[in-house]
Short mmCIF file of C-alpha atoms in Angstrom, two decimals:
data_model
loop_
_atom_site.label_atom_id
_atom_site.label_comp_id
_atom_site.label_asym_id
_atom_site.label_seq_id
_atom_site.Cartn_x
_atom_site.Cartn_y
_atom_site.Cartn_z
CA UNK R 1 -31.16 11.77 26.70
CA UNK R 2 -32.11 10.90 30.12
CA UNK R 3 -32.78 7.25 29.23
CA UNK R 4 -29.11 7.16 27.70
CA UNK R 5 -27.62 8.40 31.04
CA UNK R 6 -29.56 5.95 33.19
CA UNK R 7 -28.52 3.19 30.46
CA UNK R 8 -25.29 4.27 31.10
CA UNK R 9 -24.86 3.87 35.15
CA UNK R 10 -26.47 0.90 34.57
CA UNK R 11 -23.66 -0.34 32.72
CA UNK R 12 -21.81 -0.59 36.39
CA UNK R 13 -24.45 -2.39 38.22
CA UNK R 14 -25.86 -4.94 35.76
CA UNK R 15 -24.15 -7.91 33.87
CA UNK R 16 -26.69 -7.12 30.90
CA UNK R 17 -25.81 -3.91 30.11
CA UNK R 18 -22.00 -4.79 30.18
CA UNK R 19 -22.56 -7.84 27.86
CA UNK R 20 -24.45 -5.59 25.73
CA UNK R 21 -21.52 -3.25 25.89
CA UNK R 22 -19.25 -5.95 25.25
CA UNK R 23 -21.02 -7.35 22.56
CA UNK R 24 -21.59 -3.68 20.57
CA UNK R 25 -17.91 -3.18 20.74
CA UNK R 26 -16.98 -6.61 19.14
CA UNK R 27 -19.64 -6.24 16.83
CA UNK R 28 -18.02 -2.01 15.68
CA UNK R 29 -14.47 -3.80 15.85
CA UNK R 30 -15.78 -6.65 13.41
CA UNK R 31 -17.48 -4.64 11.10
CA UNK R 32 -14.33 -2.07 10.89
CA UNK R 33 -12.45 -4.90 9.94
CA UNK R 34 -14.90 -5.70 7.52
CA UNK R 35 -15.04 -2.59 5.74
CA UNK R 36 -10.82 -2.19 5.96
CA UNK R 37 -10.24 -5.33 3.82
CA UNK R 38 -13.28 -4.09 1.42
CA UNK R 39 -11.32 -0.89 0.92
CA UNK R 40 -7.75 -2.92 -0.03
CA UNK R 41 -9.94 -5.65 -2.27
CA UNK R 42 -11.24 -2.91 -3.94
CA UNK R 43 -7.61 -0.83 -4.33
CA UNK R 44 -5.56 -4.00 -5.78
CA UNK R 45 -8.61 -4.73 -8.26
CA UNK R 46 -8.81 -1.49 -9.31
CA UNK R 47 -5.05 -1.34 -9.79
CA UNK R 48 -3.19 -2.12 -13.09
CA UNK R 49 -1.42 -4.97 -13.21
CA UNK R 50 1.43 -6.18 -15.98
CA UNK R 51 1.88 -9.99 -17.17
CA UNK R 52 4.74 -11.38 -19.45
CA UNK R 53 3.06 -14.16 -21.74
CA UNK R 54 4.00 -16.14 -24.32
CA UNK R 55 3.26 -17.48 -27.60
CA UNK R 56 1.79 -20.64 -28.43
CA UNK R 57 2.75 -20.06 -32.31
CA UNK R 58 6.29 -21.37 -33.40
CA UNK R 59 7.17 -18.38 -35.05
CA UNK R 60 6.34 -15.65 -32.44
CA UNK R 61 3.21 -13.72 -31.40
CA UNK R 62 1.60 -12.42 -34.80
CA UNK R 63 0.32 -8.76 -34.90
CA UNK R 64 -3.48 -10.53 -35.31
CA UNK R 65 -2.77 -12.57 -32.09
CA UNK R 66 -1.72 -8.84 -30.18
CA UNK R 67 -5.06 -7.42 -31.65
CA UNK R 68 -6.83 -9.88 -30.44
CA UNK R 69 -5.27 -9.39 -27.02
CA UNK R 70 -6.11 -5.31 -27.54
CA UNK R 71 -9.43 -6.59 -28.08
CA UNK R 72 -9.64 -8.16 -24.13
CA UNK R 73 -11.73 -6.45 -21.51
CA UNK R 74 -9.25 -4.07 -19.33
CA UNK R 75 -6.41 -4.22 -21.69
CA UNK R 76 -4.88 -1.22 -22.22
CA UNK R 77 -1.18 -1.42 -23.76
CA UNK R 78 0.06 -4.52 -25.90
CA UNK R 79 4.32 -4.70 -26.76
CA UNK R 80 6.56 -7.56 -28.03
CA UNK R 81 9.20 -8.17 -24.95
CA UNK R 82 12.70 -9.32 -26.33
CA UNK R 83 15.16 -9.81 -23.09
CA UNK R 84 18.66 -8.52 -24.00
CA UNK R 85 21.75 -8.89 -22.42
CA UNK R 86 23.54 -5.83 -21.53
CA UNK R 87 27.47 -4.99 -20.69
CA UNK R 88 27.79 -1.39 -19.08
CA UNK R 89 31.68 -0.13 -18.68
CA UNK R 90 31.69 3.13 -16.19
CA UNK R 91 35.53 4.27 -15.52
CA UNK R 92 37.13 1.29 -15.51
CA UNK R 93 34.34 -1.22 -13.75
CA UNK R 94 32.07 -3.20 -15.89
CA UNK R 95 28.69 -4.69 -14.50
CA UNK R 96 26.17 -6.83 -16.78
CA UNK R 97 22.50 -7.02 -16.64
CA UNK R 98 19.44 -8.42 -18.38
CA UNK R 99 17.25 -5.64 -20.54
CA UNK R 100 13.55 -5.72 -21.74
CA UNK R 101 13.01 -4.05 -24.95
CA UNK R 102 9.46 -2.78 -25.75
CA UNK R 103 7.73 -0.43 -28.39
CA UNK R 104 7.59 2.82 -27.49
CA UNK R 105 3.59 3.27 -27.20
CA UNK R 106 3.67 0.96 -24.53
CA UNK R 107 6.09 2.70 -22.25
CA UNK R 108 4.38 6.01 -23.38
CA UNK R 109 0.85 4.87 -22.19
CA UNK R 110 2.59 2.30 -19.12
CA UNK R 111 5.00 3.99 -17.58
CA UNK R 112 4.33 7.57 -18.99
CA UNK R 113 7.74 7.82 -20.78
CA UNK R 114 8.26 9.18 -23.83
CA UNK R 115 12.21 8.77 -25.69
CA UNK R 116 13.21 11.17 -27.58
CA UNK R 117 16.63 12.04 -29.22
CA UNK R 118 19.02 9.33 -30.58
CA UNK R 119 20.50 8.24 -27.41
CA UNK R 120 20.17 5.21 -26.17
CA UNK R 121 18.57 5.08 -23.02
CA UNK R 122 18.12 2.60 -20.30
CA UNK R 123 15.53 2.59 -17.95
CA UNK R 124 15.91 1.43 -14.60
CA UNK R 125 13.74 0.94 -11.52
CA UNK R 126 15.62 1.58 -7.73
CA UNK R 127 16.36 -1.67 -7.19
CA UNK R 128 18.34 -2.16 -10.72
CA UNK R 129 19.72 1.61 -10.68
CA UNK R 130 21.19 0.72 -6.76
CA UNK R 131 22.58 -2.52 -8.12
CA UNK R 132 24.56 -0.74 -11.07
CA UNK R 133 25.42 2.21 -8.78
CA UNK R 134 27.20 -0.10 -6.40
CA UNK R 135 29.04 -1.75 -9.22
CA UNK R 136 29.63 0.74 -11.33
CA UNK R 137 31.11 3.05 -8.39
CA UNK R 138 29.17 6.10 -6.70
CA UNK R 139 26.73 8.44 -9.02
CA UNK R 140 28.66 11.21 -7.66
CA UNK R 141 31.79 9.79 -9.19
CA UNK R 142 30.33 10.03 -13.01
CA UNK R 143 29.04 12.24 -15.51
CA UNK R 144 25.39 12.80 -14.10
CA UNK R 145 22.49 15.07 -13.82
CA UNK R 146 19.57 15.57 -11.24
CA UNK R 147 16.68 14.93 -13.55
CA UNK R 148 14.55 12.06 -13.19
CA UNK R 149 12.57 9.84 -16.00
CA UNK R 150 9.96 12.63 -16.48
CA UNK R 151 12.20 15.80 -16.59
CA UNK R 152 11.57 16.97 -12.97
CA UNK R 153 13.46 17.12 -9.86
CA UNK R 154 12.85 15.36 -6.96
CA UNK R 155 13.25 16.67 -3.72
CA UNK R 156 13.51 13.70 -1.54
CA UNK R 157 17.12 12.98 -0.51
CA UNK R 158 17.37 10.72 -3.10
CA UNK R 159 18.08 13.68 -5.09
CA UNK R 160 21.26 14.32 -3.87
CA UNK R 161 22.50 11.38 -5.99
CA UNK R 162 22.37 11.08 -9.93
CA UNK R 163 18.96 10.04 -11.36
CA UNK R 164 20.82 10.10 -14.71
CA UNK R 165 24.17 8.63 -15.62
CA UNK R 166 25.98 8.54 -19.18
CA UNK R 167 27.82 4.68 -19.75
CA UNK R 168 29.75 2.79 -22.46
CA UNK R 169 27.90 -0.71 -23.52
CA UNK R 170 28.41 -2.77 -25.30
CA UNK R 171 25.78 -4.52 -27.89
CA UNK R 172 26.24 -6.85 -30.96
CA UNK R 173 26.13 -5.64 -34.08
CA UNK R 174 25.21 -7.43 -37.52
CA UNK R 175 26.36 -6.36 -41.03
CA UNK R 176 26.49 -8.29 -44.70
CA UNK R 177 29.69 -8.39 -45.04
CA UNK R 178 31.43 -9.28 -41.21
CA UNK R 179 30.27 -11.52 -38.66
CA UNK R 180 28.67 -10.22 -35.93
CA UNK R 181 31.14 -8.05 -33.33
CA UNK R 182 30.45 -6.85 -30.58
CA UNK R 183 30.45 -2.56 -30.81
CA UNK R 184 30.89 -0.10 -27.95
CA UNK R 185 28.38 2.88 -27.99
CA UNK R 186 27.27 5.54 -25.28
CA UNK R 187 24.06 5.28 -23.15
CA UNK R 188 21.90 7.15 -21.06
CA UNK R 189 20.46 5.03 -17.91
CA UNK R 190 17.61 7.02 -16.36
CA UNK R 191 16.33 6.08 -13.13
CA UNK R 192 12.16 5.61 -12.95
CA UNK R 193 10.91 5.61 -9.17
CA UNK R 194 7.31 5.96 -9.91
CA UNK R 195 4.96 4.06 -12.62
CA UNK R 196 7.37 0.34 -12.74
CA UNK R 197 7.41 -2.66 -11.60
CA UNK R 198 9.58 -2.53 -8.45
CA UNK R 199 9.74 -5.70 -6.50
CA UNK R 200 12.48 -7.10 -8.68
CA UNK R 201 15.65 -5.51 -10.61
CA UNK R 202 13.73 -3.88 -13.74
CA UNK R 203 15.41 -2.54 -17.03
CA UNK R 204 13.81 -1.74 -20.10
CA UNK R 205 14.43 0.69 -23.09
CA UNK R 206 12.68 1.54 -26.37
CA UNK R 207 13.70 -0.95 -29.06
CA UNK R 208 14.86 -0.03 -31.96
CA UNK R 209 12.73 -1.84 -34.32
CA UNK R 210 10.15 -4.28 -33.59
CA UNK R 211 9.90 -7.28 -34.58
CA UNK R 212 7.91 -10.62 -33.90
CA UNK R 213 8.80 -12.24 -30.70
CA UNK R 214 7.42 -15.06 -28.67
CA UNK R 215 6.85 -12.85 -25.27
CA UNK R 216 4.26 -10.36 -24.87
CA UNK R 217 3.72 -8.02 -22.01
CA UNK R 218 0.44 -6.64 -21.53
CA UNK R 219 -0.90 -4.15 -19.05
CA UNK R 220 -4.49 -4.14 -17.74
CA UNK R 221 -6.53 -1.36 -16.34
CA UNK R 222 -8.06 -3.34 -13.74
CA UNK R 223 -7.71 -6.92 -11.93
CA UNK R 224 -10.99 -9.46 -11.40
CA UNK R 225 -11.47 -11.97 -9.40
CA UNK R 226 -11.10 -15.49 -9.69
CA UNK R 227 -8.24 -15.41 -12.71
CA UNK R 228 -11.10 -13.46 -15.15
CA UNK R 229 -8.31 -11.89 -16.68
CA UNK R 230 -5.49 -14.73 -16.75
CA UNK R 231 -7.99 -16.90 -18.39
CA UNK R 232 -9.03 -14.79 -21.44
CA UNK R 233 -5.51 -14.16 -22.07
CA UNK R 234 -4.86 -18.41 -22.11
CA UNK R 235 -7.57 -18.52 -23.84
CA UNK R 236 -5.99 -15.87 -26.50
CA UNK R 237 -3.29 -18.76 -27.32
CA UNK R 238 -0.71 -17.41 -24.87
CA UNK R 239 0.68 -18.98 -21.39
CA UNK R 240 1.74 -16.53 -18.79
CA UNK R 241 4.36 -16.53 -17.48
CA UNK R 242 5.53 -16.66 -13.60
CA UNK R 243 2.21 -18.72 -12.87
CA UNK R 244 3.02 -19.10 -9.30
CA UNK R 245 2.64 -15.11 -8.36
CA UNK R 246 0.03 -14.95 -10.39
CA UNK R 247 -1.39 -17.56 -8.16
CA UNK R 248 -0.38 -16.06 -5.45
CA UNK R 249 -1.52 -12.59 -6.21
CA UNK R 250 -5.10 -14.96 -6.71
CA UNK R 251 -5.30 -16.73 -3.66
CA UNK R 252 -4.58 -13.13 -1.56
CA UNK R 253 -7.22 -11.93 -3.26
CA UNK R 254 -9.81 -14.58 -2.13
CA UNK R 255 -8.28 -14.82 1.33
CA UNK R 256 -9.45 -10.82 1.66
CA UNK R 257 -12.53 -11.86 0.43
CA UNK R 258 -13.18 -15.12 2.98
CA UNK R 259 -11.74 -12.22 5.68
CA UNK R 260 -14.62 -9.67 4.60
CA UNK R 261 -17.69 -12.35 4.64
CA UNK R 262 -16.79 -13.76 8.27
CA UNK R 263 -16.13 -10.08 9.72
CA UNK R 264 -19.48 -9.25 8.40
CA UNK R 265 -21.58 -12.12 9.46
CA UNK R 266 -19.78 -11.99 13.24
CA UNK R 267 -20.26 -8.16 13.13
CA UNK R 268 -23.58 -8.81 12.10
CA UNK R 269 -24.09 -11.72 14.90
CA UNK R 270 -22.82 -9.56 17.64
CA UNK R 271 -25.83 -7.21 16.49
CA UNK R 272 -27.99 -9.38 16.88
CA UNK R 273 -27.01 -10.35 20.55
CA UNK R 274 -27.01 -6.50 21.19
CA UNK R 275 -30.26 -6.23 19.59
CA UNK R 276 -31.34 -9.35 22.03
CA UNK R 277 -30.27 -8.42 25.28
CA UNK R 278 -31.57 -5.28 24.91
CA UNK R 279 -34.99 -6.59 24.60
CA UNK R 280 -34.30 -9.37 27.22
CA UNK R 281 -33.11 -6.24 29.38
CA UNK R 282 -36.14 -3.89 28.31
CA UNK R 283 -38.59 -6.16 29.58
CA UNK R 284 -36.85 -7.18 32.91
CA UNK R 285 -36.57 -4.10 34.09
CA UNK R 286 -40.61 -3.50 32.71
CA UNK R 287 -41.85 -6.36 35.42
CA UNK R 288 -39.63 -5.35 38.00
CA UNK R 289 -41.01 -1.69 37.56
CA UNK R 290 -44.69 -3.14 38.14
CA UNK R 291 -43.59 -5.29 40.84
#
């Protein structure tokens, strides 16, 4: 203890024990840094992750070709994705937007959401549920309930608004002996804050019968580095689909990891100058003690 107080009024009298000071501090401040962008590369890997694909085949994305995607490391849910095109009426306005329809074991194990009773039912992330709001009119103004996706109430101030709305849309219908017309029919649009996708507008609902389509969406467990993932799916005989962020989810990835090795080896480095100077400093102060 006494040897640590003398090293430490020595830090104000010689340019060692400052440099060794100096050299400590870059090396904690490195290493900190170090172990920061371990912690996020670790988080986003360990994070699930959901990519649209699609089918090689001509004639859609066969239920062998979705076991064999089941059959991936990390893969945990598997739907055919059909994109519909939605008109909602809500007193008077009308606003349109584009719906993803997928089975309902995927959004059961995905998003946690399980439909039940005969009402159609839209789901919508913020960003979609504020765009219809504003078109639509006010949730205030409608038919609406405080419940959210899962049944429970949130207590945010968010909550003050509808997280439920009833609308009129309107969908095409099909029979044998008419051409297909388009039919009006009462929905339920539910807003989902936790669990979805939300950097962009996101709607999706339960379809009603599934068939075979050329887009998949598939949800992993886990990421990898390097594209692990991306390329077994290719390699599946699908192409995914928004290559670019995928890409660019990629190349964040390794730029975390070229981050993490140069923190280390210049927290390491300053270490090692602390390490030196000290024993530069240990046997100075040794001969000048004899002398």
């Amino acid at each position: 203890m006494q040897r640590w107080k003398k090293f430490w009024r020595l830090r104000k009298q010689e340019d060692a024990v400052k440099l060794m000071l100096l050299f400590f501090a870059a090396g904690a401040a490195f290493l900190g840094n170090a172990v920061y962008n371990g912690v996020e590369l670790y988080r986003q890997l360990q994070s699930p992750a959901e990519y649209v694909l699609w089918s090689n085949a001509q004639s859609g994305a066969a239920d062998s070709q979705l076991s064999a995607l089941r059959e991936i490391k990390h893969v945990t849910a598997v739907s055919h994705q059909k994109e519909i095109p939605v008109t909602a009426r809500k007193n008077g306005k009308e606003t349109a937007f584009t719906c993803t329809e997928l089975s309902g074991e995927y959004m059961e194990k995905v998003y946690g959401i399980r439909k039940s009773g005969a009402t159609k039912t839209f789901y919508m992330n913020q960003k979609a549920y504020s765009q219809m709001k504003q078109e639509l009119g006010s949730a205030n103004s409608v038919d609406s309930h405080a419940q959210s996706a899962h049944g429970e109430k949130n207590s945010s101030d968010e909550s003050k608004e509808a997280e439920e709305m009833q609308i009129r849309y309107l969908v095409e219908e099909e029979s044998l002996e008419e051409e297909a017309a388009l039919k009006e029919r009462t929905a339920k649009v539910v807003l989902v804050q936790q669990g979805v996708p939300q950097e962009e507008p996101y709607v999706f609902t339960k379809a009603a019968m599934q068939s075979i389509e050329p887009q998949v969406r598939v949800c992993v467990g886990q990421q990898e580095l390097e594209g692990g993932i991306t390329q077994r799916l290719e390699a599946a005989g699908f192409a995914v689909e928004q290559t670019q962020i995928v890409q660019e989810a990629e190349y964040k990835q390794e730029l975390k990891i070229v981050r993490l090795g140069y923190a280390l080896l210049a927290g390491l480095l300053c270490l090692v100058c602390v390490w030196a100077l000290w024993l530069v400093w240990k046997k100075s102060r040794c001969t000048l003690d004899r002398t």
